[in-house]
XYZ file of C-alpha atoms in Angstrom:
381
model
C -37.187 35.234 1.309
C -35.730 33.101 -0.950
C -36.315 33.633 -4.954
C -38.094 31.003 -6.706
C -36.686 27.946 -7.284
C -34.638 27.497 -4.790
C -36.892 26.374 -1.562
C -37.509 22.585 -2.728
C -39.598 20.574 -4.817
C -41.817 19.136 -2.238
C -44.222 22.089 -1.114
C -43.068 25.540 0.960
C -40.482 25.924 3.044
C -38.725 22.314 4.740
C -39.543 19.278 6.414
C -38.113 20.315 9.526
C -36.215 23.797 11.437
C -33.240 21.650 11.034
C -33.208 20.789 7.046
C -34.340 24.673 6.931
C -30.878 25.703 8.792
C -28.900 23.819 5.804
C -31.016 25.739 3.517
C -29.329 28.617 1.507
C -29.507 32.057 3.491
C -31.934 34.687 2.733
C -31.320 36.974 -0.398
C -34.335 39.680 0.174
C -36.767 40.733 3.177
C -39.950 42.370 3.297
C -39.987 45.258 5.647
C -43.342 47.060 6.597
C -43.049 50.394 7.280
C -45.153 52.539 9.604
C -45.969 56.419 9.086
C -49.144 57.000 11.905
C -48.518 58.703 14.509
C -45.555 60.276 13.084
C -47.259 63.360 11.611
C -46.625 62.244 7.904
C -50.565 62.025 6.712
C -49.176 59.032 4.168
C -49.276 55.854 3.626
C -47.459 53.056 5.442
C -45.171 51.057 3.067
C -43.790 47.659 2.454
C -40.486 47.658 1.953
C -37.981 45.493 -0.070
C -34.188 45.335 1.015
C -31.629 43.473 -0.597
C -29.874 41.471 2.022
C -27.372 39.394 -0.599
C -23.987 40.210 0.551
C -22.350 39.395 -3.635
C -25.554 41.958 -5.187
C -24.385 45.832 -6.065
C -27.531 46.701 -4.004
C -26.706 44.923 -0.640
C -28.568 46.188 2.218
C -30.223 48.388 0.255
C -34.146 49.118 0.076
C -35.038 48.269 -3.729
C -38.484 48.675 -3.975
C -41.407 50.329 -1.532
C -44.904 49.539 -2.160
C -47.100 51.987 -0.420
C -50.185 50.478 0.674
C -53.514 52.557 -0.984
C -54.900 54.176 2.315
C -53.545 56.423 5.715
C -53.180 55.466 9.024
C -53.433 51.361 9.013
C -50.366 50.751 10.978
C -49.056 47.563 9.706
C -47.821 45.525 11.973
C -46.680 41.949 11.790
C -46.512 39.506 8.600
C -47.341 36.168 7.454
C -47.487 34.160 4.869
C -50.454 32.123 2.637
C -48.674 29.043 3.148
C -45.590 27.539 4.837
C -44.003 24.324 5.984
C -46.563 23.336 7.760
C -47.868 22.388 3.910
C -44.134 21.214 3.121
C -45.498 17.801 1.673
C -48.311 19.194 -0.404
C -46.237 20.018 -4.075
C -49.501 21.671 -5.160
C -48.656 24.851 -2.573
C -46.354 27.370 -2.820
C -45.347 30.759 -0.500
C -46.965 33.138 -3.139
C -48.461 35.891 -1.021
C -47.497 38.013 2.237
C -50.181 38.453 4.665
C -50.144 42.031 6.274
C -52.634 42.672 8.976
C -53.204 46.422 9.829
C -53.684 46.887 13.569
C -55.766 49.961 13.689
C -58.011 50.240 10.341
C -58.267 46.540 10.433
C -57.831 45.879 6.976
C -55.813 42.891 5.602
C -53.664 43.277 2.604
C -52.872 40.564 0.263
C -49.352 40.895 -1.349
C -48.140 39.240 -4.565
C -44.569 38.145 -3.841
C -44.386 35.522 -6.519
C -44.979 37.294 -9.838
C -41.727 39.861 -8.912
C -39.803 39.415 -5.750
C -37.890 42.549 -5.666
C -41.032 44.111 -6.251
C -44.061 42.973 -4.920
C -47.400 44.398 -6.176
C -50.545 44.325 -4.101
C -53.042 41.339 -4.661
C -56.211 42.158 -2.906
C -57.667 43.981 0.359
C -59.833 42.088 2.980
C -61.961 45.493 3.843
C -62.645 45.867 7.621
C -66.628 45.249 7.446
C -65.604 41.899 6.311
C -63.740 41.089 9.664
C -66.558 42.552 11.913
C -69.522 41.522 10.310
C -68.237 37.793 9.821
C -65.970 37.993 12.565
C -67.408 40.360 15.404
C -63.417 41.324 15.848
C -60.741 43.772 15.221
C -57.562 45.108 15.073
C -56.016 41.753 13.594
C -52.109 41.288 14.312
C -50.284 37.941 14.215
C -50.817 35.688 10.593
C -50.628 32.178 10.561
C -50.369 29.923 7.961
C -52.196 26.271 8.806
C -51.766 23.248 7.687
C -55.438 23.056 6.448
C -55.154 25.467 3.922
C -56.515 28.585 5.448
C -54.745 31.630 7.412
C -55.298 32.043 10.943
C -54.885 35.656 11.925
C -55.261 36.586 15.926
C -57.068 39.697 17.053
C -56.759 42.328 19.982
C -60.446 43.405 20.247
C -64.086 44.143 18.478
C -65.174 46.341 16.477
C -65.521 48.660 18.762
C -62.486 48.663 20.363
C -63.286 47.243 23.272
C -60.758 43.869 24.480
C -61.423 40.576 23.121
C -58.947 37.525 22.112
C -60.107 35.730 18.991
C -59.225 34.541 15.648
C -60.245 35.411 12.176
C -59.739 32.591 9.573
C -59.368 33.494 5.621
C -59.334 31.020 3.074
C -55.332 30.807 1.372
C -56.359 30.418 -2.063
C -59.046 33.087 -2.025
C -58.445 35.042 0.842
C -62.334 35.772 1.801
C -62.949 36.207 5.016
C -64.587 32.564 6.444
C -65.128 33.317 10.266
C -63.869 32.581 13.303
C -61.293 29.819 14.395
C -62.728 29.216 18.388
C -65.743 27.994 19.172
C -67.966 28.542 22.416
C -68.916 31.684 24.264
C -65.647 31.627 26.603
C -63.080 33.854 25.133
C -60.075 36.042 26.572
C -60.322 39.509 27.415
C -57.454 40.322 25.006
C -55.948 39.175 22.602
C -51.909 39.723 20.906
C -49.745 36.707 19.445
C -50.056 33.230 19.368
C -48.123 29.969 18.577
C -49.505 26.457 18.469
C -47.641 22.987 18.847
C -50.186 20.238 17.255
C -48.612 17.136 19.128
C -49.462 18.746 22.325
C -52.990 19.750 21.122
C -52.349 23.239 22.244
C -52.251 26.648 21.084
C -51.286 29.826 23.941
C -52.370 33.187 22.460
C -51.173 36.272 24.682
C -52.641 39.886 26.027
C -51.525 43.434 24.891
C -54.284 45.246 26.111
C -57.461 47.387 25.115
C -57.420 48.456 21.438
C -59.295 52.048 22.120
C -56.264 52.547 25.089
C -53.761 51.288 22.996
C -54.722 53.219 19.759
C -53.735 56.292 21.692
C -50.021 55.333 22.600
C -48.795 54.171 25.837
C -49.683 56.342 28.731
C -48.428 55.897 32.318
C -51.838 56.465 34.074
C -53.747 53.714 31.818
C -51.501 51.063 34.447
C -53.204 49.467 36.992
C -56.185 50.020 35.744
C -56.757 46.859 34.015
C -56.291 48.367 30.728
C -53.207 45.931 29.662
C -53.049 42.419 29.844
C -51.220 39.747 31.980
C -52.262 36.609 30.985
C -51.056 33.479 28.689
C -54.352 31.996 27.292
C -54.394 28.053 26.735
C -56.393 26.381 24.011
C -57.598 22.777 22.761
C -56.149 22.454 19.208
C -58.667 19.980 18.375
C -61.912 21.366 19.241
C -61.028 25.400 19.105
C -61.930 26.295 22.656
C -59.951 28.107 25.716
C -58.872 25.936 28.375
C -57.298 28.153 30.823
C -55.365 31.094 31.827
C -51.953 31.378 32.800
C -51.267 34.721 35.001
C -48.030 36.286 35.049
C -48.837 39.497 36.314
C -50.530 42.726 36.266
C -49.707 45.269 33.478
C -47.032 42.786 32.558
C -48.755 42.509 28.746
C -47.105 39.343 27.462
C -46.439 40.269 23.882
C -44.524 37.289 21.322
C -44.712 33.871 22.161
C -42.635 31.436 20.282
C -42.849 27.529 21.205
C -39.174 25.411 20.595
C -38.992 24.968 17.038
C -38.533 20.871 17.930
C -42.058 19.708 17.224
C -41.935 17.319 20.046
C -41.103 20.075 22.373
C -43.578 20.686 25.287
C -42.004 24.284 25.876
C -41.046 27.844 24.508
C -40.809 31.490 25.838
C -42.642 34.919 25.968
C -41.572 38.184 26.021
C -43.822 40.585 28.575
C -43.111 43.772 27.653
C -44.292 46.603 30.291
C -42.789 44.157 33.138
C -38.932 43.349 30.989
C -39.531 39.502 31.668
C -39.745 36.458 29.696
C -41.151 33.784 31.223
C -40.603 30.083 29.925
C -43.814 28.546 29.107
C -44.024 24.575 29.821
C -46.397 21.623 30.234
C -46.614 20.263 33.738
C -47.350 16.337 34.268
C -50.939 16.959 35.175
C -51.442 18.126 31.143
C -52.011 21.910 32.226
C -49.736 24.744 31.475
C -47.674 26.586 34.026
C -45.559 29.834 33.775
C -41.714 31.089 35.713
C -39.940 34.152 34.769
C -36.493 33.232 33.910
C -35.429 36.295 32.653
C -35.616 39.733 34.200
C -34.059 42.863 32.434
C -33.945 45.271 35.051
C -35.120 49.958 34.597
C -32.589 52.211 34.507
C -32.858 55.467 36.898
C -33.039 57.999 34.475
C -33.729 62.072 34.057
C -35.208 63.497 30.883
C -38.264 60.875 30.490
C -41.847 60.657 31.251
C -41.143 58.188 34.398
C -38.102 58.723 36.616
C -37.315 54.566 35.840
C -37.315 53.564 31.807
C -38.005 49.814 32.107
C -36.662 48.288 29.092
C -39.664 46.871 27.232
C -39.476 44.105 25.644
C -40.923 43.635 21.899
C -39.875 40.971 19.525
C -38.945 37.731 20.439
C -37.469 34.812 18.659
C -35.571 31.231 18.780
C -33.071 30.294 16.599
C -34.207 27.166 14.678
C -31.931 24.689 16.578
C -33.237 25.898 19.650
C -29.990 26.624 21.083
C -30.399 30.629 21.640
C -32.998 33.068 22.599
C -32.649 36.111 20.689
C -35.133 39.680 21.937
C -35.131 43.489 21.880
C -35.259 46.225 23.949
C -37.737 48.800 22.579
C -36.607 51.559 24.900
C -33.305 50.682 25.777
C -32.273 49.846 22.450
C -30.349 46.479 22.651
C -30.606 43.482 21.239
C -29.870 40.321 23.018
C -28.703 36.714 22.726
C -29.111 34.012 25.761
C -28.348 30.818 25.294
C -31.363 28.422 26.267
C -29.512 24.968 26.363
C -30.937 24.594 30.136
C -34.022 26.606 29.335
C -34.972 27.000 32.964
C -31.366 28.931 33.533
C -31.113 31.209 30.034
C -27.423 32.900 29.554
C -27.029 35.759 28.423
C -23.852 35.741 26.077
C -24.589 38.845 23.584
C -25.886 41.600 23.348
C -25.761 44.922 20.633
C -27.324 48.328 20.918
C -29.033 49.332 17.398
C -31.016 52.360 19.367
C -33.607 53.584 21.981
C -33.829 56.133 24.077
C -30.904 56.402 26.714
C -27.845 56.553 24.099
C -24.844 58.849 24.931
C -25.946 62.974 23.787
C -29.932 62.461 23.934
C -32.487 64.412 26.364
C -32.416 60.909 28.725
C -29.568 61.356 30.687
C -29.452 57.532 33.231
C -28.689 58.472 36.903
C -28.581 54.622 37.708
C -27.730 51.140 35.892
C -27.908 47.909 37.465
C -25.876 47.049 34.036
C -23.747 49.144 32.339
C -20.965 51.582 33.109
C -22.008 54.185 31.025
C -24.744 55.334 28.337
C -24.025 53.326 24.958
C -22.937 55.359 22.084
C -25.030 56.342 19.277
C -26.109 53.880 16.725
C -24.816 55.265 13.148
C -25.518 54.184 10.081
C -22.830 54.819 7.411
């Protein structure tokens, strides 16, 4: 986040990934902060860190705002507005969107009136979503170009698995309804990312909310209880197109489109099945799915399943579209491949920060198609 001031004169953010690489770097981020499941009956917390290398405080947290109930599990963010209103002067990034994934409540965050300390704004209560919306467990935040805040969804109320979209006005933040239209919907629902010159947006599967609310559990596989497919949709009219499989229990987590707007291609990160697969237009005008990158388990001792695939979270391209950054939940590494022939990604970097099969833990690995030995403990002085 930048402090105000310093992000233009036209209207939020840049014209273009490009200009928005010459920008000046970031001087605070906004952290949420998750206590559920962790046996700490408190409140998950946003959380401000100082990430300005000339500031006393450098990568420091400098504020924490603790959200007013227990057990939402925030998630992902997003903002009110962004570039996509970059030539309307009468918008401005003001507020963080931050969807919980289990209560299903939607905070509103005031970034504007005191960066280093955001205050909250307003909650979207949960019988707003269902009785407007008919869905749940919200997750990925959008801003649109239209002025309103597209946020996708895993399920209904009820837990039960259903891709869909809630849409809240920016400027008021109530709760107007759904985005798609028609009775054909996806059986899941996850991320999403749109390209508007290809009248398309691809949303993505993590599976059943009432499974997933529980934690991941070996025996739920193969059961149809996780998802496996990319979901195609007409822009223009709101409705699903198509479904792009790419396999079972693979759950195909973050998808992120090339940041070039002309681009007809991007990547997604499947997490239970350590692939990304390169999304892409074919010349008939549907959508078609390869893996092109496969992180292979380790052998290991010490964990619920003799092999620890490497699971796959976050996802994201760097704006010149030159690299392909993700992380490995379990095994703990971050990695950079370079996408200049995006059908052939490089791997050229890679860091452990974590997980579960560092040097002196209970994991001990008995086989690795990739490293010599166990990486050493992540420490932060």
């Amino acid at each position: 986040y930048f402090l105000p001031g310093k992000c233009g004169s036209c209207g939020p953010g840049y014209a273009s990934p490009l200009d928005a690489m010459k920008g000046p770097r970031e001087e605070i981020i906004y952290i949420p902060c998750i206590y559920r499941n962790t046996g700490k009956k408190i409140p998950d917390f946003l959380a401000t860190v100082d990430v300005d290398p000339k500031s006393p405080s450098y990568s420091q947290v400098i504020h924490r705002l603790p959200m007013p109930n227990v057990g939402d599990e925030l998630h992902h963010s997003g903002w009110n507005v962004c570039s996509s209103c970059h030539g309307d002067p009468g918008k401005s990034r003001d507020f963080l969107i931050l969807p919980a994934l289990i209560s299903s409540r939607i905070y509103i965050v005031d970034v504007r009136t005191e960066p280093r300390a955001p205050r909250l704004f307003k909650v979207v209560n949960p019988e707003d979503v269902f009785w407007k919306c008919g869905l749940g467990y919200p997750h990925t935040a959008h801003c649109l170009g239209s002025g309103e805040i597209m946020i996708s969804t895993l399920g209904d109320p009820a837990g039960n698995g259903k891709g869909g979209f809630i849409l809240l006005d920016a400027k008021t933040f109530e709760v107007k309804g759904t985005w798609e239209k028609g009775d054909k919907v996806p059986p899941m629902g996850y991320d999403f990312w749109y390209q508007p010159r290809h009248n398309v947006l691809i949303s993505t599967e993590w599976g059943i909310p009432k499974i997933l609310g529980y934690g991941f559990d070996p025996n739920d596989l193969n059961k149809g209880r996780y998802g496996r497919r990319l979901n195609v949709w007409d822009w223009s009219s709101h409705r699903y197109l198509q479904a792009i499989d790419v396999g079972e229990d693979s759950a195909p987590l973050e998808i992120r489109f090339l940041h070039d707007p002309d681009a007809s291609q991007g990547f997604v990160g499947c997490t239970i099945s350590s692939a990304i697969h390169r999304f892409y237009k074919t010349q008939d005008g549907a959508w078609a799915a390869q893996k092109v990158i496969q992180v292979p388990s380790k052998k290991v001792q010490g964990w619920i399943l003799p092999e620890m695939p490497a699971f796959i979270t976050d996802i994201l391209i760097s704006l010149d579209d030159r690299f392909l950054y993700f992380s490995n939940w379990l095994h703990g590494d971050v990695r950079q491949y370079d996408i200049s022939d995006p059908q052939n990604p490089r791997l050229v970097g890679q860091v452990f920060v974590g997980g579960s099969i560092s040097k002196g833990g209970p994991v001990r690995v008995c086989e690795d198609e990739e490293l010599r030995s166990q990486p050493e403990p992540f420490v932060i002085q």
